[in-house]
Each structure stands twice: as C-alpha cells, then as structure tokens.
Short mmCIF file of C-alpha atoms in Angstrom, two decimals:
data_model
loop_
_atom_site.label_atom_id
_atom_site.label_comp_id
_atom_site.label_asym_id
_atom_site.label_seq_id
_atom_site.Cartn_x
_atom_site.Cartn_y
_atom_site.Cartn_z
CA UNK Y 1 5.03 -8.97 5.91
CA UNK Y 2 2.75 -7.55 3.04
CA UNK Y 3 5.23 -9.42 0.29
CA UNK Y 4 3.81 -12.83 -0.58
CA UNK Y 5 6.60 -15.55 0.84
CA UNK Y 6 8.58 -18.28 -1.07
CA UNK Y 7 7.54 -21.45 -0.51
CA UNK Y 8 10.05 -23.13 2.45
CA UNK Y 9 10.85 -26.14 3.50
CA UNK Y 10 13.75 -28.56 4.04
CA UNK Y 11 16.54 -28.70 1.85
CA UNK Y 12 15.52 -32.82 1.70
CA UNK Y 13 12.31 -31.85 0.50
CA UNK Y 14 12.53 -28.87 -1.79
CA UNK Y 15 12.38 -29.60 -5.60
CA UNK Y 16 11.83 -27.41 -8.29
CA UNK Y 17 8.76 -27.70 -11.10
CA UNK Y 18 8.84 -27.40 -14.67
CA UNK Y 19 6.41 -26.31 -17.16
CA UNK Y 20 5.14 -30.00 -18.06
CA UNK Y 21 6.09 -30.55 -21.86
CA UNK Y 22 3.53 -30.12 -24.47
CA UNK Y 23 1.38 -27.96 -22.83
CA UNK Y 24 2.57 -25.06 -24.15
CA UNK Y 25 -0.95 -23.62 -25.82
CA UNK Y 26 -2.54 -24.41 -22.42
CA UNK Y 27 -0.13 -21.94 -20.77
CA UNK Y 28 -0.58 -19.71 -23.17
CA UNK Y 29 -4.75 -19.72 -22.89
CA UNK Y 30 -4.00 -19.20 -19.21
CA UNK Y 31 -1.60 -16.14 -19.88
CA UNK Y 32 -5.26 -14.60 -20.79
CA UNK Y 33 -6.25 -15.33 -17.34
CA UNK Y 34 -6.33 -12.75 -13.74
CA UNK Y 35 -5.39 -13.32 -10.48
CA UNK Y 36 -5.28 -10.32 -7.90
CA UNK Y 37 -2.98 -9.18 -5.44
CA UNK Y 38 -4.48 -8.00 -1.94
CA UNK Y 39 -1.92 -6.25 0.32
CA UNK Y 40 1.11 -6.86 -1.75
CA UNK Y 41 2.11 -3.05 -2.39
CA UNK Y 42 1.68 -0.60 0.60
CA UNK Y 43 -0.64 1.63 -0.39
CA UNK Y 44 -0.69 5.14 -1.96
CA UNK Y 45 -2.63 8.33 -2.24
CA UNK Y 46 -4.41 8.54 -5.73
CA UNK Y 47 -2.42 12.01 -6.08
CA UNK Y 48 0.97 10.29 -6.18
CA UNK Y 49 -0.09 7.41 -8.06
CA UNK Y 50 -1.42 9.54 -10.76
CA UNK Y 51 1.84 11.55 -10.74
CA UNK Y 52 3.46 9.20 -10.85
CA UNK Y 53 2.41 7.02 -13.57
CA UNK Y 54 2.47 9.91 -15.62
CA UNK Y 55 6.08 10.60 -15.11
CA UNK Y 56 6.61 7.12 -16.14
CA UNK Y 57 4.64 7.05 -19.24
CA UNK Y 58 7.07 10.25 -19.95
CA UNK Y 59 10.42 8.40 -18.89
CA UNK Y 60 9.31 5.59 -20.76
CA UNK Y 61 8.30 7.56 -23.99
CA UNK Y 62 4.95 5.77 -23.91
CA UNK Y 63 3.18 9.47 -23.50
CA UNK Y 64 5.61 12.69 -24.03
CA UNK Y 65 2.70 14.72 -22.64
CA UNK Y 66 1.75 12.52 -20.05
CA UNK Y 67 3.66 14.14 -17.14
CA UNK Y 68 2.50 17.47 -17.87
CA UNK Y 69 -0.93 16.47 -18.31
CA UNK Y 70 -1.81 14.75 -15.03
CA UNK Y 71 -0.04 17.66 -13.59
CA UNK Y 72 -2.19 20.71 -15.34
CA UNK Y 73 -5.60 18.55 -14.27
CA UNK Y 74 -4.64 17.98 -10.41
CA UNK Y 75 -4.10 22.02 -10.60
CA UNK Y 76 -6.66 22.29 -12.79
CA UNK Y 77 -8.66 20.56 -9.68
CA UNK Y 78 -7.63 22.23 -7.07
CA UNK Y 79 -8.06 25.51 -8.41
CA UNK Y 80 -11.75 24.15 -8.47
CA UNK Y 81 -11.71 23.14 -4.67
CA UNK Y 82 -10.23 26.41 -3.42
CA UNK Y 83 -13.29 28.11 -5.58
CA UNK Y 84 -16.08 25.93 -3.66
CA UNK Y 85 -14.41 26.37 0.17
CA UNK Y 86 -14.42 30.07 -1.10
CA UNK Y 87 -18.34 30.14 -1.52
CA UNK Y 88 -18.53 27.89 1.75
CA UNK Y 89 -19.10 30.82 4.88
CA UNK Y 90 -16.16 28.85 6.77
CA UNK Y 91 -13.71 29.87 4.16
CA UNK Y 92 -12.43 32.61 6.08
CA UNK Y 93 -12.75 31.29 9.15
CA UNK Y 94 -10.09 28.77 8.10
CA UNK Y 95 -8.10 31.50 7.16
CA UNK Y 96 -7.93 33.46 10.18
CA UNK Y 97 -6.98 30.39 11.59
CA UNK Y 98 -3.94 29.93 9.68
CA UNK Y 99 -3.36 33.70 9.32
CA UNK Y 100 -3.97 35.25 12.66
CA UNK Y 101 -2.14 33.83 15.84
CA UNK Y 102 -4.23 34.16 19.93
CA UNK Y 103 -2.46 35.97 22.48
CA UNK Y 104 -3.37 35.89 25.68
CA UNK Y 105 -1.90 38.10 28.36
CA UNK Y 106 -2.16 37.20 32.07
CA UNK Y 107 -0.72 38.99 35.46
CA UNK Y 108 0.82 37.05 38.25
CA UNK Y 109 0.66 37.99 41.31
CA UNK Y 110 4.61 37.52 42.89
CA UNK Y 111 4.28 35.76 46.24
CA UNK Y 112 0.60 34.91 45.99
CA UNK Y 113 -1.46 32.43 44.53
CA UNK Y 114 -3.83 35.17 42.23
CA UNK Y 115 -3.64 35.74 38.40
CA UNK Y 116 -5.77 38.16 36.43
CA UNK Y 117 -6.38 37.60 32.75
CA UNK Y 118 -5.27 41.02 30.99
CA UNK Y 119 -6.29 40.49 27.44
CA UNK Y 120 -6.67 38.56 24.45
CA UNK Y 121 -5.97 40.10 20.69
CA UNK Y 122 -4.94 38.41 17.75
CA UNK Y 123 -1.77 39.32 15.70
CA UNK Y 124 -1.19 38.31 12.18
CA UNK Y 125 1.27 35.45 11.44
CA UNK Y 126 4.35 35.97 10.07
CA UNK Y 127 5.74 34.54 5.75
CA UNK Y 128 7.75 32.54 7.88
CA UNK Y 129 4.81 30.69 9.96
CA UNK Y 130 2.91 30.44 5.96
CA UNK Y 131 5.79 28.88 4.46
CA UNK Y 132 5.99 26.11 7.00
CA UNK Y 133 2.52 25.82 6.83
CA UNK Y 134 3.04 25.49 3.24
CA UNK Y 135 5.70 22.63 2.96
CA UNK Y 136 3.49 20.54 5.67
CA UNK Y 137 1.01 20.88 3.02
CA UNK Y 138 3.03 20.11 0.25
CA UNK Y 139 3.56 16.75 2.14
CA UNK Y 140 0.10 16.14 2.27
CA UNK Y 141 -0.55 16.39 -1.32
CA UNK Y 142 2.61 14.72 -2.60
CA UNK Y 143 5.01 15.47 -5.57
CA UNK Y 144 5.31 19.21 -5.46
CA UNK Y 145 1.95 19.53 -6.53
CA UNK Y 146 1.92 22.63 -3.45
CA UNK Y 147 4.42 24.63 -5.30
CA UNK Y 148 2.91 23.67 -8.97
CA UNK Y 149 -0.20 25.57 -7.64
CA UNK Y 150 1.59 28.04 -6.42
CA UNK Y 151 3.09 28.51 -9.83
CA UNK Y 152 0.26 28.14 -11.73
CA UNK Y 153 -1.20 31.62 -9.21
CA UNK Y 154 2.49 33.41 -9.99
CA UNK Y 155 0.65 37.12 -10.98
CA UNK Y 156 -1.44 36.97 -7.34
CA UNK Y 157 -0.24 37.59 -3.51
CA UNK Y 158 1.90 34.69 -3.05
CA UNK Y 159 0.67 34.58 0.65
CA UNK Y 160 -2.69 34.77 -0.61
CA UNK Y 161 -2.21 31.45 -2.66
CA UNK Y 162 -0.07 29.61 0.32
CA UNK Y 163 -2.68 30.26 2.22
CA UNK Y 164 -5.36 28.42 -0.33
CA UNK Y 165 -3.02 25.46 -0.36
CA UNK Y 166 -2.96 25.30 2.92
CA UNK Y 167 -6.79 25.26 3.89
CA UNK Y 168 -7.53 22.99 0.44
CA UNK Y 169 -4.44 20.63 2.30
CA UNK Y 170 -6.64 20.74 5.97
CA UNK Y 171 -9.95 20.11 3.78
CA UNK Y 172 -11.35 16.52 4.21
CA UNK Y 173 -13.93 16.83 1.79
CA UNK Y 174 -11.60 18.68 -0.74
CA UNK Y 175 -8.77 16.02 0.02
CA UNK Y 176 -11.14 12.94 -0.88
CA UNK Y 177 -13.01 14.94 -3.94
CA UNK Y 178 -8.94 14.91 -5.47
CA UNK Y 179 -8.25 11.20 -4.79
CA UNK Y 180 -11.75 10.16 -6.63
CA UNK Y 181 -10.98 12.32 -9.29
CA UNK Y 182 -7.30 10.99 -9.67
CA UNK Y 183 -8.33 7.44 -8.84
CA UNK Y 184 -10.94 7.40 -11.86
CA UNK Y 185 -7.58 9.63 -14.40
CA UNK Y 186 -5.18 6.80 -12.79
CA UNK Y 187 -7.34 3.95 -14.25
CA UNK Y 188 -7.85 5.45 -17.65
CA UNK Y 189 -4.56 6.74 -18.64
CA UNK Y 190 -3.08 3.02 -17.31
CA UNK Y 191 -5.83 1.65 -19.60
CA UNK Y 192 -5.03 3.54 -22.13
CA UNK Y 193 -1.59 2.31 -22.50
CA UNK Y 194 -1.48 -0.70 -20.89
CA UNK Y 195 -0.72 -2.61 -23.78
CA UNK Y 196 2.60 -0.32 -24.79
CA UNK Y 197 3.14 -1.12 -20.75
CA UNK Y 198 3.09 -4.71 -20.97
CA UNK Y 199 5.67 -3.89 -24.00
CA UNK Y 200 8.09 -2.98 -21.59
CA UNK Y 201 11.27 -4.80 -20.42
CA UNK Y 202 10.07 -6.79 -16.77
CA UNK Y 203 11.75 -4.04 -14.61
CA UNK Y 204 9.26 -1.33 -15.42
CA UNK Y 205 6.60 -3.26 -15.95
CA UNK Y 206 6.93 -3.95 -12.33
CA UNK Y 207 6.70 -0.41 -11.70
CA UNK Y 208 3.90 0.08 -13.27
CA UNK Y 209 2.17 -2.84 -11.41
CA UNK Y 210 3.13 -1.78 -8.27
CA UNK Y 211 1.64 1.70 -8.68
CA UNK Y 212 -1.65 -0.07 -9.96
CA UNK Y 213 -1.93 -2.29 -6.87
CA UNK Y 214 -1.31 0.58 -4.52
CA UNK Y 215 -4.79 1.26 -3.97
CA UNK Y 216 -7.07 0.36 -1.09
CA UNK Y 217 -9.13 -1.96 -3.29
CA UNK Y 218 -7.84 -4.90 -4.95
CA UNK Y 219 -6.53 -4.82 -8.64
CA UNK Y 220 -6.58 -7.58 -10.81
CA UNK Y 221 -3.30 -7.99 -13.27
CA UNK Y 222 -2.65 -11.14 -15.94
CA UNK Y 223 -2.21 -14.44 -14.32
CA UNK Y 224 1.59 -14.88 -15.58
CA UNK Y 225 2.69 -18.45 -14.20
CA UNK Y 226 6.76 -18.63 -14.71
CA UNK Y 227 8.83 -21.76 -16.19
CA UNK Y 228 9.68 -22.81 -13.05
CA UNK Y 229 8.29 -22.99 -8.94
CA UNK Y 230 9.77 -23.90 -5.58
CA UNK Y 231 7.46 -26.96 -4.27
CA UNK Y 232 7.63 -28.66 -0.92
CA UNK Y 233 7.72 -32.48 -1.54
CA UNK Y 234 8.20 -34.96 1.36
CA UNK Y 235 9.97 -37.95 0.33
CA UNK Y 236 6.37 -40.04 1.10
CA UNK Y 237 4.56 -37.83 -1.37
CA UNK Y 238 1.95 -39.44 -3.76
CA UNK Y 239 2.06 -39.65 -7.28
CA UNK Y 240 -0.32 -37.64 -9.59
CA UNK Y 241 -0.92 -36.90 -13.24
CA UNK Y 242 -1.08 -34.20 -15.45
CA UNK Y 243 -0.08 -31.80 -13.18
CA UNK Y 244 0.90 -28.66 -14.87
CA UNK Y 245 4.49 -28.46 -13.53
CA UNK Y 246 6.47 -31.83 -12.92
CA UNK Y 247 9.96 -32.90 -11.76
CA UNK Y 248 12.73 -33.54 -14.23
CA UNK Y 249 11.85 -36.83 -14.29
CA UNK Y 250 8.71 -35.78 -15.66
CA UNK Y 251 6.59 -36.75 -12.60
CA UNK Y 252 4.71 -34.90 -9.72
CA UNK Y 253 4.61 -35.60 -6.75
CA UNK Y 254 2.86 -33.90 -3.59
CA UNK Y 255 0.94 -34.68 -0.09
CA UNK Y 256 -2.70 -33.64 -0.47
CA UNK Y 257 -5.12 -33.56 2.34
CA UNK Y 258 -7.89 -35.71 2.28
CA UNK Y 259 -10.28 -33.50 0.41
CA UNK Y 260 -8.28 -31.98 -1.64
CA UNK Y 261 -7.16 -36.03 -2.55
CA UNK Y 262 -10.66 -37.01 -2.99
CA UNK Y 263 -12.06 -33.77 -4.97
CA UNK Y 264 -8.91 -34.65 -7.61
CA UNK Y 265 -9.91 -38.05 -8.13
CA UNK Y 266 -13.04 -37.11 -8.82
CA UNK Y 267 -11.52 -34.55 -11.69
CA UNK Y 268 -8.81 -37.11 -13.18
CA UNK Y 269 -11.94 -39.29 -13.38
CA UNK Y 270 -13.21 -36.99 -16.55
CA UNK Y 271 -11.67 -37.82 -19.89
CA UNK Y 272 -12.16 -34.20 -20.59
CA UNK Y 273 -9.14 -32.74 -18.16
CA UNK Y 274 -5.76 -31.66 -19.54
CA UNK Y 275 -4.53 -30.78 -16.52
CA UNK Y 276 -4.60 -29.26 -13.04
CA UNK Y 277 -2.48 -27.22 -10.83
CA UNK Y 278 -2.00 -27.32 -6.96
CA UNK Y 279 -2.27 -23.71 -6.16
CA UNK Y 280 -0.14 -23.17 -3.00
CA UNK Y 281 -0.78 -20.01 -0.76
CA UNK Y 282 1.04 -16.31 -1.19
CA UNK Y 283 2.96 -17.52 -3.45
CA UNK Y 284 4.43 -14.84 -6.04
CA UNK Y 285 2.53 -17.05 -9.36
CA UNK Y 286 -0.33 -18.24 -6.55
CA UNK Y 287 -3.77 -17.31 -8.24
CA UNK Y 288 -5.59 -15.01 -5.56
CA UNK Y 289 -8.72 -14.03 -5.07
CA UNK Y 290 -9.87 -11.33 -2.68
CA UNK Y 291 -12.57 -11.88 0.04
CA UNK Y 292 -14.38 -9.07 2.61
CA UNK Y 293 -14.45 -8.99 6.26
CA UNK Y 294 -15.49 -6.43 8.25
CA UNK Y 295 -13.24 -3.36 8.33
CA UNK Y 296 -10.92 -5.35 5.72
CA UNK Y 297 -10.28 -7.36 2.44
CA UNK Y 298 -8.11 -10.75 2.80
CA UNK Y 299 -6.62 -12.84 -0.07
CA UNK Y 300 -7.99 -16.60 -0.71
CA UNK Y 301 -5.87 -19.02 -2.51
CA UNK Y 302 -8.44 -21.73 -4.13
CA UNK Y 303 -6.90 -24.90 -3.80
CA UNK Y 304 -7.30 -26.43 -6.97
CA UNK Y 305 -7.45 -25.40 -10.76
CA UNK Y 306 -8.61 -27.82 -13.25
CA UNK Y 307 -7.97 -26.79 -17.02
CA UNK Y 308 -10.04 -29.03 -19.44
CA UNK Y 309 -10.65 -28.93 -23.07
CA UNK Y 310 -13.69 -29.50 -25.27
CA UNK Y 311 -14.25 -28.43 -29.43
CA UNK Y 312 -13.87 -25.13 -28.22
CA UNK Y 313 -10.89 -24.60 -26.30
CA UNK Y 314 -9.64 -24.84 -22.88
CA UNK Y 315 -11.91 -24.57 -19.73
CA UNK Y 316 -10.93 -22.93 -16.37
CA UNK Y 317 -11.95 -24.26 -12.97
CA UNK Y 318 -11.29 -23.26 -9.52
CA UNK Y 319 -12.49 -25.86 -7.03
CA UNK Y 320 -11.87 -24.76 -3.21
CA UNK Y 321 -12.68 -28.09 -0.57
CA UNK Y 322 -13.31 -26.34 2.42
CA UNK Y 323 -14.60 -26.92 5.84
CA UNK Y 324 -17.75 -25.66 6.94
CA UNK Y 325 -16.81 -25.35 10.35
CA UNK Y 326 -14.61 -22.63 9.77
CA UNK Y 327 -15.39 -19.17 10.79
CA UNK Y 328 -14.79 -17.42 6.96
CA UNK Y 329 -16.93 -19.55 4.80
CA UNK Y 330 -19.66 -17.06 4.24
CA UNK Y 331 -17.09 -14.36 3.67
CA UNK Y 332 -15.17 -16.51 1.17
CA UNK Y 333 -18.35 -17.58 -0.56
CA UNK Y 334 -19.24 -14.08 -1.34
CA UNK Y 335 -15.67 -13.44 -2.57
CA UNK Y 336 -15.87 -16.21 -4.79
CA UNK Y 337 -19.63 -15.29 -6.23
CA UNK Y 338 -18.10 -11.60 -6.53
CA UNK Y 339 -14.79 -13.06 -8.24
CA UNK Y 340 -17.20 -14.79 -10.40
CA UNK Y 341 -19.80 -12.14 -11.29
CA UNK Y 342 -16.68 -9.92 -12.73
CA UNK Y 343 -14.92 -12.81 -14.36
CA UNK Y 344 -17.48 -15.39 -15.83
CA UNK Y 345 -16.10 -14.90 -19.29
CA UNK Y 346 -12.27 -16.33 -17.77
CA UNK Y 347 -12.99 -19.19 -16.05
CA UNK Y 348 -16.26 -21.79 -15.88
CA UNK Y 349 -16.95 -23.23 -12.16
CA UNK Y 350 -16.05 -21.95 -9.28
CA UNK Y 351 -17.14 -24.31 -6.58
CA UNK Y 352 -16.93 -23.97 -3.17
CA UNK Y 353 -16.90 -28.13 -1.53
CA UNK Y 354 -18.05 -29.70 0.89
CA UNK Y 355 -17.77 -33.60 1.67
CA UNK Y 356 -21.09 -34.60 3.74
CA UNK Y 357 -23.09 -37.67 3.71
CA UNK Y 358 -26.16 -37.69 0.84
CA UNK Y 359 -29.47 -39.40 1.48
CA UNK Y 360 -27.97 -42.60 0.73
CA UNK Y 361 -26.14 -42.46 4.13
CA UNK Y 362 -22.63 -42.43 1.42
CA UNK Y 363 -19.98 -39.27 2.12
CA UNK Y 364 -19.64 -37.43 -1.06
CA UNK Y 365 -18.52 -34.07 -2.37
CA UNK Y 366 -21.22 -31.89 -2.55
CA UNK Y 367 -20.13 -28.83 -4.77
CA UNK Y 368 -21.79 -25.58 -4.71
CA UNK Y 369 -21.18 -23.73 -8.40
CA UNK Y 370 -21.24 -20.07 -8.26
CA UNK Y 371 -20.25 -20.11 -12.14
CA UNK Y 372 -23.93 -21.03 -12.18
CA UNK Y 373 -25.93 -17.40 -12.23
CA UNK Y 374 -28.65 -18.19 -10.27
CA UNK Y 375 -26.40 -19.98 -7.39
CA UNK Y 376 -24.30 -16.67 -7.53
CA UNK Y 377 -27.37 -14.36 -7.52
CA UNK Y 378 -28.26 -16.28 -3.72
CA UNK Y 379 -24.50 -16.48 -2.78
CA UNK Y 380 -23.45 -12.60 -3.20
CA UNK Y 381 -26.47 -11.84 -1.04
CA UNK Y 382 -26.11 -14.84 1.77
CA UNK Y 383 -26.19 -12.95 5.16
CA UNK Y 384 -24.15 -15.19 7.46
CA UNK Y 385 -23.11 -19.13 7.88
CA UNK Y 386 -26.52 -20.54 8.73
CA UNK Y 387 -27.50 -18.61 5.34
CA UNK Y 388 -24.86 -20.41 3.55
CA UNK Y 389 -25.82 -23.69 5.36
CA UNK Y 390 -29.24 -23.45 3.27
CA UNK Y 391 -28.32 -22.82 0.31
CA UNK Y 392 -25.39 -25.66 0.40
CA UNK Y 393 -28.64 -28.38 1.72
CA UNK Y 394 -30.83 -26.60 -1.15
CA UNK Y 395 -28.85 -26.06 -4.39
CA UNK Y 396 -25.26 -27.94 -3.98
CA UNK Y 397 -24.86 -31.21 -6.09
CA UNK Y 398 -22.59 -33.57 -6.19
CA UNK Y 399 -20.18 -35.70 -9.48
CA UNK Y 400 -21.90 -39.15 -8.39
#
C-alpha cells in the first residue's frame, strides 16, 4: 500500500496525455525541479543503506574503493562504541549477562505440597550459546558487518570479541550513535556521486533512489515528468488550455471542482502563463510535498502548478484551493512554508486558497503566499487552525 497507485478509472474514460508540443524548454526548466516521496520505499537501517550504496558504487564502477570504505568506517565505529561501553561501569555487567547462565535448584517434596529452594550459582555459557548470540546480532546490524568485526579482532579471544558484538548489538545508545553516523556517510558519498548516478541506465538509478528514500525522513529527488500519463476523463469533461499534457488531438480535457475551476481562470487570465499542470494524487510523476502530524509525516499533492515566463525565464507556482474546514490545514500550511523555506530558489508562490467573501460582500479567492518570507516566517510557527484563521483574515490577498 506504500507504492503510489496508477491512476484508474473506466476503460470509457481513460485516455492517455502527451507532452504538449513546443514546450520542450519548459520541460526541460522543470527537469531542474524536486518533488519528494513520503512512504514510497519501506524503510531501512542507516547501516544497510550505507552498505549498501557502497557496494553499488563498486558494482557500478562509480567508486572501486567504495565498498571497502564504508565497510572499514562502520568497524572503524564500532570498535569506538565497544571502547566507550568498556569505560561505562555496566560493561561487565552486560557481559555476565551474556556469559554466565542462573541456576536455580529447588526440592520437591513427593506427595506434599512443600518445596525448598536449594541454591542458586551461575555457570558459564557455552561457544555454542555465544555463537547464536552472535548471528542474532549479526541480524541486528545487517550485512555481515558482525563477522567483519570479528575479523577485523582476528589476533584476540574470539569469544572475547563475540561477546563485544553482542553487547554493542543490545546497546540502544551505541545502536543509534551508528545510524547518525552512517546516515550523515550515506548522504555524502550519494552526494558525492550523484551526478555519475544519474549517469546510469534507469534500472540502477532506481536502486539508488530507493536506498535514498529509505529513510524515516523524507528525501527529495528531481521532479522527472515522463512523455506520457494515464488521466481519468469523463466524456462531460471541460475544455482547457495550455495544459502541459494534451490528447492526440491536441486538446485537454478534465472535470475540475469548483475551486480548483475558479483559481485556473483566474491564472489563464494572466498573459504571462505558459502553462499549467493538473497534479493528480500518488501518482508515480505526481509532485509531492511532505506535511507533519503528530507521531507521523503524510504526503500532499498541491493541486495546481502554474509555469509562467517573464525576461528571465520560466516561473514555478504551486497553488493548493483548499477548504478551511478541514481538519489538516494547519499541518499542511506548515508543510508548505517548510517546503518553501528549503526550496525558494525552485519555485515562486506557493499559496495555500481560500474562496471567502471580501468586504465588498463578493466571494473571491483569497491566497495566502508563503513564497513571501515574512508570510512564511508566521506560517512555520502557526500553532493550530484558529492560528491559521488569523493570519489568512490578516495577511491573505486576493487577484481582484
């Protein structure tokens, strides 16, 4: 259910896009673009992740050394985290518990209901007990990294060294001092060849995505919109222009709700637009952007992006009508203002929209810009609803 669905519909009203003809430098300005991905890869341990983008850079010959590498400084590591539990005074403790095994021996009466506890001594545990141990810990860590230690300790007691592997393993603060450590190597080596990685024939640069979006918190990754989408289109669909993918015929056609109707007319009204795009939910080209809620992070899919174009180039906007009756709009508000503070340089406004009635008594669309810095500044800090009520009545303006 984490995989982002195609869209579906009746056979009657499927129809497939195309990129619309002549916009082929707009596509490629938005091929500069991000979107995220929240959910779409089940998630991973930094440790594997790190090992295993290094055994890809090796595969791949991006980075003969790669492979090695990663491997030597996870060792490296937890060479350094069996050192600190050492000087910690529960060290041994942990090691008695691993090592040495209770028995307790109690006398039962036959024919009554008495038992008398005998005694209590400790005996040591057998290699056998260590070794098991051992390859539970292995699974813990991930991708033999266990037995690399091991290795790496080949001229001490190999007991000894199980036995450090195992209480490093049982560790919680050792455990999460090795997944920061190989979160922050993860994003520099994939930094450091990402561009050799986008080089890559479309198989394994899926690999490589994957392993980048197998984190806990969201990644962002290029924008890449494909020749062709799937689009619902009921045979009582509306006409609309300069969409950026169109029928064969060289039209597009699509049911809008009301705001989402009104909001474009207000766009298409500007001599200035080039285009716009319908951006459909979990779709696998959808641009997403991530939002917080307690105990989790949930993907938003803007409704609308307007592209238009001035002496300098193409502009970026993403325009989301939404209702302010819904539960989420203060958590989507944030997401946007925190989509925006990272990616001002991309993309221009990023308006959250509201259709309400001005002092005129008229309904309009009142449009609150978190492209603007000091609407963003109040928006990442808004505290509820009825905080994002005020500033809506206070700073959002309106086309007309």
């Amino acid at each position: 259910e984490d995989v982002p669905p195609s869209e579906i519909g009746t056979v009657r009203d499927m129809v497939t896009l195309y990129r619309r003809p002549g916009c082929e430098g707009l596509f490629e300005a938005m091929s500069h673009l991000i979107t995220y991905r929240v959910n779409a890869v089940r998630k991973q341990s930094s440790l594997r992740r790190l090992m295993k983008l290094g055994r890809g850079l090796t595969f791949d010959m991006i980075d003969m050394d790669a492979y090695e590498s990663v491997k030597n400084k996870i060792v490296q590591q937890m060479g350094v985290e069996v050192e600190r539990l050492k000087k910690a005074s529960v060290f041994q403790e942990k090691i008695q518990q691993i090592t040495g095994i209770d028995i307790n021996t109690i006398a039962v009466g036959h024919g009554s209901n008495w038992t008398e506890e005998q005694a209590t001594y400790v005996t040591d545990a057998v290699t056998a007990d260590i070794d098991s141990l051992f390859k539970k810990s292995g699974g813990l860590l991930g991708n033999g990294l266990h037995k690399e230690y091991w290795r790496a300790q080949k001229d001490r007691n190999s007991d000894t060294v199980k036995v450090e592997v195992i209480v490093l393993a049982q560790d919680h603060d050792s455990m999460k001092s090795l997944e920061k450590l190989t979160a922050k190597e993860f994003d520099t080596l994939y930094s450091k060849n990402k561009r050799d990685i986008a080089a890559l024939k479309e198989p394994r640069r899926k690999h490589y995505e994957r392993l980048r979006l197998a984190t806990s918190q969201p990644q962002d990754i290029p924008w890449s919109l494909p020749e062709s989408i799937s689009f619902r289109r009921p045979s009582n669909a509306q006409q609309f222009d300069m969409h950026l993918f169109v029928e064969k015929d060289g039209n597009f056609r699509a049911e809008l709700g009301t705001w989402e109707k009104g909001v474009l007319e207000e766009e298409l009204a500007d001599d200035h637009v080039v285009g716009w795009l319908r951006n459909l939910d979990r779709q696998p080209w959808s641009l997403e952007i991530p939002y917080r809620v307690p105990g989790d992070i949930k993907p938003m899919f803007p409704d609308l992006v307007v592209v238009r174009k001035d002496s300098k180039g193409y502009i970026f906007d993403i325009l989301e009508p939404h209702d302010p009756s819904r539960k989420d709009n203060a958590d989507k508000a944030r997401g946007l203002a925190e989509f925006a503070e990272k990616h001002w340089d991309l993309f221009n406004r990023i308006q959250l929209i509201r259709k309400k009635r001005g002092s005129d008594g008229k309904e309009r669309y009142f449009r609150l810009d978190v492209g603007n810095e000091a609407i963003r500044k109040k928006v990442l800090a808004v505290t509820g609803n009825n905080h994002l009520d005020q500033i809506f009545e206070q700073d959002a303006g309106c086309n007309s």
